[in-house]
PDB file of C-alpha atoms in Angstrom:
ATOM      1  CA  HIS A   1     -88.383 -10.392 135.275  1.00  0.00           C
ATOM      2  CA  LYS A   2     -86.154 -13.288 136.730  1.00  0.00           C
ATOM      3  CA  ARG A   3     -88.126 -16.215 135.001  1.00  0.00           C
ATOM      4  CA  THR A   4     -87.623 -14.078 131.781  1.00  0.00           C
ATOM      5  CA  GLU A   5     -83.916 -13.578 132.350  1.00  0.00           C
ATOM      6  CA  LEU A   6     -83.527 -17.275 132.768  1.00  0.00           C
ATOM      7  CA  ALA A   7     -85.333 -18.308 129.705  1.00  0.00           C
ATOM      8  CA  LEU A   8     -83.049 -15.899 127.699  1.00  0.00           C
ATOM      9  CA  ARG A   9     -79.787 -17.722 129.165  1.00  0.00           C
ATOM     10  CA  GLU A  10     -81.246 -20.830 128.600  1.00  0.00           C
ATOM     11  CA  SER A  11     -82.083 -19.958 125.162  1.00  0.00           C
ATOM     12  CA  GLU A  12     -78.621 -18.257 124.705  1.00  0.00           C
ATOM     13  CA  ALA A  13     -76.846 -21.434 126.032  1.00  0.00           C
ATOM     14  CA  LYS A  14     -78.804 -23.452 123.631  1.00  0.00           C
ATOM     15  CA  TYR A  15     -77.867 -21.179 120.643  1.00  0.00           C
ATOM     16  CA  ARG A  16     -73.906 -21.307 121.740  1.00  0.00           C
ATOM     17  CA  VAL A  17     -74.126 -25.102 122.003  1.00  0.00           C
ATOM     18  CA  VAL A  18     -75.413 -25.354 118.226  1.00  0.00           C
ATOM     19  CA  ALA A  19     -73.187 -22.518 116.822  1.00  0.00           C
ATOM     20  CA  ASP A  20     -70.069 -23.468 118.537  1.00  0.00           C
ATOM     21  CA  ASN A  21     -70.199 -27.013 117.646  1.00  0.00           C
ATOM     22  CA  THR A  22     -70.413 -26.858 113.687  1.00  0.00           C
ATOM     23  CA  TYR A  23     -68.714 -28.551 111.458  1.00  0.00           C
ATOM     24  CA  ASP A  24     -68.588 -25.500 109.190  1.00  0.00           C
ATOM     25  CA  TRP A  25     -66.882 -22.534 109.647  1.00  0.00           C
ATOM     26  CA  GLU A  26     -69.961 -20.358 110.504  1.00  0.00           C
ATOM     27  CA  PHE A  27     -69.860 -16.346 110.957  1.00  0.00           C
ATOM     28  CA  TRP A  28     -72.198 -13.103 110.797  1.00  0.00           C
ATOM     29  CA  TYR A  29     -70.689  -9.675 109.492  1.00  0.00           C
ATOM     30  CA  ASP A  30     -71.964  -6.411 110.864  1.00  0.00           C
ATOM     31  CA  PRO A  31     -74.035  -4.566 108.446  1.00  0.00           C
ATOM     32  CA  GLN A  32     -71.275  -2.492 107.318  1.00  0.00           C
ATOM     33  CA  GLY A  33     -69.022  -5.859 106.608  1.00  0.00           C
ATOM     34  CA  LYS A  34     -66.303  -4.488 108.860  1.00  0.00           C
ATOM     35  CA  HIS A  35     -66.345  -6.520 111.839  1.00  0.00           C
ATOM     36  CA  PHE A  36     -67.677 -10.158 112.672  1.00  0.00           C
ATOM     37  CA  LEU A  37     -70.377 -10.206 115.162  1.00  0.00           C
ATOM     38  CA  TYR A  38     -69.781 -14.094 115.341  1.00  0.00           C
ATOM     39  CA  VAL A  39     -67.287 -16.450 114.187  1.00  0.00           C
ATOM     40  CA  SER A  40     -67.407 -20.281 114.812  1.00  0.00           C
ATOM     41  CA  PRO A  41     -64.535 -22.170 116.703  1.00  0.00           C
ATOM     42  CA  SER A  42     -64.694 -24.566 113.738  1.00  0.00           C
ATOM     43  CA  CYS A  43     -62.845 -21.806 111.825  1.00  0.00           C
ATOM     44  CA  LYS A  44     -59.677 -23.088 113.089  1.00  0.00           C
ATOM     45  CA  GLN A  45     -59.871 -26.642 111.313  1.00  0.00           C
ATOM     46  CA  VAL A  46     -60.729 -24.787 108.230  1.00  0.00           C
ATOM     47  CA  SER A  47     -58.336 -21.873 108.287  1.00  0.00           C
ATOM     48  CA  GLY A  48     -55.697 -22.888 110.540  1.00  0.00           C
ATOM     49  CA  HIS A  49     -56.613 -19.833 112.632  1.00  0.00           C
ATOM     50  CA  GLU A  50     -58.490 -19.319 115.916  1.00  0.00           C
ATOM     51  CA  ALA A  51     -62.344 -17.340 115.983  1.00  0.00           C
ATOM     52  CA  GLU A  52     -60.747 -14.799 118.036  1.00  0.00           C
ATOM     53  CA  GLU A  53     -58.126 -13.837 115.448  1.00  0.00           C
ATOM     54  CA  PHE A  54     -60.964 -12.977 113.034  1.00  0.00           C
ATOM     55  CA  LEU A  55     -62.856 -11.391 115.918  1.00  0.00           C
ATOM     56  CA  ARG A  56     -59.909  -8.949 116.738  1.00  0.00           C
ATOM     57  CA  ASP A  57     -58.778  -8.417 113.515  1.00  0.00           C
ATOM     58  CA  PRO A  58     -61.599  -8.886 110.486  1.00  0.00           C
ATOM     59  CA  SER A  59     -59.313  -8.199 107.548  1.00  0.00           C
ATOM     60  CA  LEU A  60     -57.427 -11.461 108.609  1.00  0.00           C
ATOM     61  CA  LEU A  61     -60.261 -13.213 106.280  1.00  0.00           C
ATOM     62  CA  THR A  62     -59.034 -10.908 103.180  1.00  0.00           C
ATOM     63  CA  ARG A  63     -55.397 -11.591 103.825  1.00  0.00           C
ATOM     64  CA  ILE A  64     -55.727 -15.227 103.588  1.00  0.00           C
ATOM     65  CA  ILE A  65     -57.661 -15.401 100.462  1.00  0.00           C
ATOM     66  CA  HIS A  66     -55.459 -16.666  97.780  1.00  0.00           C
ATOM     67  CA  PRO A  67     -53.952 -13.679  95.569  1.00  0.00           C
ATOM     68  CA  GLU A  68     -55.766 -14.797  92.432  1.00  0.00           C
ATOM     69  CA  ASP A  69     -59.212 -15.049  94.394  1.00  0.00           C
ATOM     70  CA  LYS A  70     -59.135 -11.790  96.069  1.00  0.00           C
ATOM     71  CA  GLU A  71     -60.938  -9.389  93.280  1.00  0.00           C
ATOM     72  CA  LEU A  72     -63.644 -12.266  93.025  1.00  0.00           C
ATOM     73  CA  PHE A  73     -64.219 -12.230  96.737  1.00  0.00           C
ATOM     74  CA  ALA A  74     -64.232  -8.593  96.804  1.00  0.00           C
ATOM     75  CA  ARG A  75     -66.998  -8.456  94.118  1.00  0.00           C
ATOM     76  CA  HIS A  76     -68.805 -10.993  96.137  1.00  0.00           C
ATOM     77  CA  ARG A  77     -68.911  -8.820  99.163  1.00  0.00           C
ATOM     78  CA  ARG A  78     -70.317  -5.891  97.351  1.00  0.00           C
ATOM     79  CA  ASP A  79     -73.077  -7.548  95.836  1.00  0.00           C
ATOM     80  CA  ILE A  80     -74.279  -9.578  98.690  1.00  0.00           C
ATOM     81  CA  GLU A  81     -76.491  -6.778 100.255  1.00  0.00           C
ATOM     82  CA  GLU A  82     -78.403  -6.409  97.360  1.00  0.00           C
ATOM     83  CA  ALA A  83     -78.767 -10.384  96.927  1.00  0.00           C
ATOM     84  CA  PRO A  84     -82.338 -11.507  97.414  1.00  0.00           C
ATOM     85  CA  HIS A  85     -81.663 -14.801  98.650  1.00  0.00           C
ATOM     86  CA  HIS A  86     -78.286 -16.838  99.355  1.00  0.00           C
ATOM     87  CA  SER A  87     -75.245 -16.499  97.219  1.00  0.00           C
ATOM     88  CA  PHE A  88     -72.647 -19.122  96.534  1.00  0.00           C
ATOM     89  CA  LEU A  89     -68.840 -18.778  95.933  1.00  0.00           C
ATOM     90  CA  ILE A  90     -65.985 -21.185  95.767  1.00  0.00           C
ATOM     91  CA  PHE A  91     -62.569 -19.410  96.391  1.00  0.00           C
ATOM     92  CA  ARG A  92     -59.023 -20.307  97.779  1.00  0.00           C
ATOM     93  CA  ILE A  93     -57.601 -19.279 101.120  1.00  0.00           C
ATOM     94  CA  VAL A  94     -53.658 -19.791 101.865  1.00  0.00           C
ATOM     95  CA  HIS A  95     -53.468 -22.029 105.116  1.00  0.00           C
ATOM     96  CA  PRO A  96     -50.787 -21.102 107.612  1.00  0.00           C
ATOM     97  CA  ASP A  97     -48.852 -24.038 106.606  1.00  0.00           C
ATOM     98  CA  GLY A  98     -48.560 -23.195 103.197  1.00  0.00           C
ATOM     99  CA  SER A  99     -51.222 -25.538 101.579  1.00  0.00           C
ATOM    100  CA  ILE A 100     -54.063 -24.420  99.333  1.00  0.00           C
ATOM    101  CA  ARG A 101     -57.372 -24.831 100.607  1.00  0.00           C
ATOM    102  CA  TRP A 102     -60.613 -24.735  98.586  1.00  0.00           C
ATOM    103  CA  ILE A 103     -63.735 -22.949 100.398  1.00  0.00           C
ATOM    104  CA  GLU A 104     -67.053 -23.604  99.586  1.00  0.00           C
ATOM    105  CA  HIS A 105     -68.665 -20.238 100.843  1.00  0.00           C
ATOM    106  CA  VAL A 106     -72.647 -19.550 101.075  1.00  0.00           C
ATOM    107  CA  CYS A 107     -73.919 -16.554 102.585  1.00  0.00           C
ATOM    108  CA  GLN A 108     -77.254 -14.498 103.056  1.00  0.00           C
ATOM    109  CA  PRO A 109     -78.439 -11.144 103.945  1.00  0.00           C
ATOM    110  CA  VAL A 110     -79.971 -11.127 107.593  1.00  0.00           C
ATOM    111  CA  ARG A 111     -82.951  -8.480 107.555  1.00  0.00           C
ATOM    112  CA  GLY A 112     -84.667  -7.284 110.634  1.00  0.00           C
ATOM    113  CA  ALA A 113     -88.667  -7.098 111.356  1.00  0.00           C
ATOM    114  CA  ASP A 114     -88.401  -3.784 109.598  1.00  0.00           C
ATOM    115  CA  GLY A 115     -86.564  -5.213 106.455  1.00  0.00           C
ATOM    116  CA  ALA A 116     -83.489  -3.330 107.659  1.00  0.00           C
ATOM    117  CA  PHE A 117     -80.299  -5.178 106.621  1.00  0.00           C
ATOM    118  CA  ARG A 118     -78.676  -6.515 109.710  1.00  0.00           C
ATOM    119  CA  GLY A 119     -75.344  -8.101 108.218  1.00  0.00           C
ATOM    120  CA  THR A 120     -74.461 -11.153 106.575  1.00  0.00           C
ATOM    121  CA  ARG A 121     -74.912 -14.721 107.628  1.00  0.00           C
ATOM    122  CA  GLY A 122     -72.799 -17.426 106.003  1.00  0.00           C
ATOM    123  CA  SER A 123     -70.670 -20.432 105.972  1.00  0.00           C
ATOM    124  CA  ASN A 124     -67.394 -21.912 104.882  1.00  0.00           C
ATOM    125  CA  ARG A 125     -66.679 -25.495 104.260  1.00  0.00           C
ATOM    126  CA  ASP A 126     -63.112 -27.011 103.197  1.00  0.00           C
ATOM    127  CA  VAL A 127     -63.938 -28.824  99.980  1.00  0.00           C
ATOM    128  CA  THR A 128     -60.364 -29.165  98.996  1.00  0.00           C
ATOM    129  CA  GLY A 129     -60.352 -32.960  98.425  1.00  0.00           C
ATOM    130  CA  ARG A 130     -63.398 -32.715  96.458  1.00  0.00           C
ATOM    131  CA  LYS A 131     -61.797 -29.846  93.978  1.00  0.00           C
ATOM    132  CA  GLN A 132     -58.455 -31.902  93.591  1.00  0.00           C
ATOM    133  CA  LEU A 133     -60.708 -34.897  92.410  1.00  0.00           C
ATOM    134  CA  GLU A 134     -62.497 -32.740  89.989  1.00  0.00           C
ATOM    135  CA  LEU A 135     -59.545 -30.902  88.691  1.00  0.00           C
ATOM    136  CA  GLU A 136     -57.675 -34.382  88.459  1.00  0.00           C
ATOM    137  CA  ARG A 137     -60.895 -35.632  86.372  1.00  0.00           C
ATOM    138  CA  GLU A 138     -60.415 -32.558  84.306  1.00  0.00           C
ATOM    139  CA  ARG A 139     -56.766 -33.071  83.419  1.00  0.00           C
ATOM    140  CA  LEU A 140     -57.624 -36.738  82.737  1.00  0.00           C
ATOM    141  CA  VAL A 141     -60.568 -35.560  79.934  1.00  0.00           C
ATOM    142  CA  LYS A 142     -58.042 -33.010  78.662  1.00  0.00           C
ATOM    143  CA  ASP A 143     -55.447 -35.552  78.267  1.00  0.00           C
ATOM    144  CA  LEU A 144     -57.750 -38.103  76.500  1.00  0.00           C
ATOM    145  CA  GLN A 145     -59.055 -35.375  74.511  1.00  0.00           C
ATOM    146  CA  ASP A 146     -55.863 -34.208  73.434  1.00  0.00           C
ATOM    147  CA  ALA A 147     -54.514 -37.966  72.576  1.00  0.00           C
ATOM    148  CA  LEU A 148     -57.941 -38.363  70.548  1.00  0.00           C
ATOM    149  CA  ALA A 149     -56.975 -35.326  68.429  1.00  0.00           C
ATOM    150  CA  ASN A 150     -53.396 -36.567  67.743  1.00  0.00           C
ATOM    151  CA  VAL A 151     -54.704 -40.076  66.340  1.00  0.00           C
ATOM    152  CA  LYS A 152     -54.917 -40.252  62.902  1.00  0.00           C
ATOM    153  CA  LYS A 153     -57.243 -42.419  61.124  1.00  0.00           C
ATOM    154  CA  LEU A 154     -57.726 -43.194  57.411  1.00  0.00           C
ATOM    155  CA  GLU A 155     -61.409 -42.988  56.062  1.00  0.00           C
ATOM    156  CA  GLY A 156     -62.981 -43.755  52.496  1.00  0.00           C
ATOM    157  CA  LEU A 157     -62.450 -46.070  49.780  1.00  0.00           C
ATOM    158  CA  LEU A 158     -58.747 -47.005  49.314  1.00  0.00           C
ATOM    159  CA  PRO A 159     -57.568 -48.120  46.013  1.00  0.00           C
ATOM    160  CA  VAL A 160     -55.871 -51.448  46.558  1.00  0.00           C
ATOM    161  CA  CYS A 161     -54.124 -53.506  43.666  1.00  0.00           C
ATOM    162  CA  SER A 162     -55.550 -57.170  43.778  1.00  0.00           C
ATOM    163  CA  ASN A 163     -52.124 -58.672  43.044  1.00  0.00           C
ATOM    164  CA  CYS A 164     -49.404 -57.043  45.098  1.00  0.00           C
ATOM    165  CA  LYS A 165     -51.511 -55.063  47.829  1.00  0.00           C
ATOM    166  CA  LYS A 166     -50.276 -51.622  46.735  1.00  0.00           C
ATOM    167  CA  ILE A 167     -52.166 -48.724  47.766  1.00  0.00           C
ATOM    168  CA  ARG A 168     -52.471 -45.880  45.077  1.00  0.00           C
ATOM    169  CA  ASP A 169     -52.445 -42.448  46.777  1.00  0.00           C
ATOM    170  CA  GLU A 170     -54.045 -39.179  46.123  1.00  0.00           C
ATOM    171  CA  GLY A 171     -51.496 -38.230  43.396  1.00  0.00           C
ATOM    172  CA  GLY A 172     -51.801 -41.415  41.782  1.00  0.00           C
ATOM    173  CA  ALA A 173     -48.717 -43.132  42.892  1.00  0.00           C
ATOM    174  CA  TRP A 174     -48.580 -46.906  44.002  1.00  0.00           C
ATOM    175  CA  SER A 175     -47.016 -47.689  47.465  1.00  0.00           C
ATOM    176  CA  GLN A 176     -46.426 -50.584  49.625  1.00  0.00           C
ATOM    177  CA  MET A 177     -49.335 -50.816  52.077  1.00  0.00           C
ATOM    178  CA  GLU A 178     -46.953 -50.503  55.234  1.00  0.00           C
ATOM    179  CA  SER A 179     -45.363 -47.316  53.792  1.00  0.00           C
ATOM    180  CA  PHE A 180     -49.001 -45.907  52.848  1.00  0.00           C
ATOM    181  CA  ILE A 181     -50.311 -46.738  56.368  1.00  0.00           C
ATOM    182  CA  ARG A 182     -47.100 -45.805  58.358  1.00  0.00           C
ATOM    183  CA  ALA A 183     -47.077 -41.965  56.451  1.00  0.00           C
ATOM    184  CA  ARG A 184     -50.614 -41.255  57.368  1.00  0.00           C
ATOM    185  CA  THR A 185     -51.067 -42.898  60.843  1.00  0.00           C
ATOM    186  CA  ASP A 186     -48.656 -43.388  63.809  1.00  0.00           C
ATOM    187  CA  ALA A 187     -49.043 -47.148  63.383  1.00  0.00           C
ATOM    188  CA  GLU A 188     -45.678 -48.972  63.060  1.00  0.00           C
ATOM    189  CA  PHE A 189     -45.527 -52.374  61.773  1.00  0.00           C
ATOM    190  CA  SER A 190     -43.527 -55.834  62.453  1.00  0.00           C
ATOM    191  CA  HIS A 191     -43.729 -58.587  60.080  1.00  0.00           C
ATOM    192  CA  GLY A 192     -43.993 -62.622  60.374  1.00  0.00           C
ATOM    193  CA  ILE A 193     -45.408 -65.178  58.344  1.00  0.00           C
ATOM    194  CA  CYS A 194     -49.064 -66.579  58.839  1.00  0.00           C
ATOM    195  CA  PRO A 195     -49.532 -70.430  58.639  1.00  0.00           C
ATOM    196  CA  GLU A 196     -51.188 -70.242  55.358  1.00  0.00           C
ATOM    197  CA  CYS A 197     -48.121 -68.848  53.653  1.00  0.00           C
ATOM    198  CA  MET A 198     -45.599 -70.798  55.557  1.00  0.00           C
ATOM    199  CA  GLU A 199     -47.345 -74.045  53.812  1.00  0.00           C
ATOM    200  CA  LEU A 200     -47.244 -72.490  50.552  1.00  0.00           C
ATOM    201  CA  LEU A 201     -43.763 -71.092  50.479  1.00  0.00           C
ATOM    202  CA  TYR A 202     -41.771 -73.008  53.120  1.00  0.00           C
ATOM    203  CA  PRO A 203     -43.667 -76.428  53.376  1.00  0.00           C
ATOM    204  CA  GLU A 204     -40.508 -78.131  54.605  1.00  0.00           C
ATOM    205  CA  PHE A 205     -40.512 -75.925  57.734  1.00  0.00           C
ATOM    206  CA  SER A 206     -44.179 -76.147  58.074  1.00  0.00           C
ATOM    207  CA  ALA A 207     -44.003 -79.898  58.253  1.00  0.00           C
ATOM    208  CA  LYS A 208     -41.572 -79.689  61.162  1.00  0.00           C
ATOM    209  CA  VAL A 209     -43.651 -77.017  62.796  1.00  0.00           C
ATOM    210  CA  ARG A 210     -46.451 -79.544  62.523  1.00  0.00           C
ATOM    211  CA  ASP A 211     -44.384 -82.504  63.981  1.00  0.00           C
TER     212      ASP A 211
END
């Protein structure tokens, strides 16, 4: 009897060492989902609250969930007993310092040897940094898509006068190339003179430039 008791104590001690030193916030809900049977100390670094606070007041978890995610989490809790395997969810909590933390939540039903539901075993991980990067990437993609949607482009054949280079529009009117393009795109023009035209129109200035 003493050897059995000692073995049980050693087994429990090993369990505690592993469970109490996890990085993620580990927990075990009772079958009714009203009380925590276990909450790992690491919940402090994730939620800002001590494990004893959750053990003493199980409703604390619900209260710290972001208002916009409360119904999402409640629906998840209702479905977990029927889940055949693990269930995954991402939701937000409000940290005591007022910041918003994104939580990656995974849990699964615990069943005894007889198949009876024994509660819910799960883990919460703070993925705020990763989520912020994802949201920033989504914002940049949207900004790029909006920018591309606003870009105007010219397509098809453009009737151009071979002499004066005016362009004929859809109504048959002829416009200067700059006016035509400016009216149909966001392009703006600045003017200069190329070396060939400089030589043709202003040979005296062109010579000075070469010298």
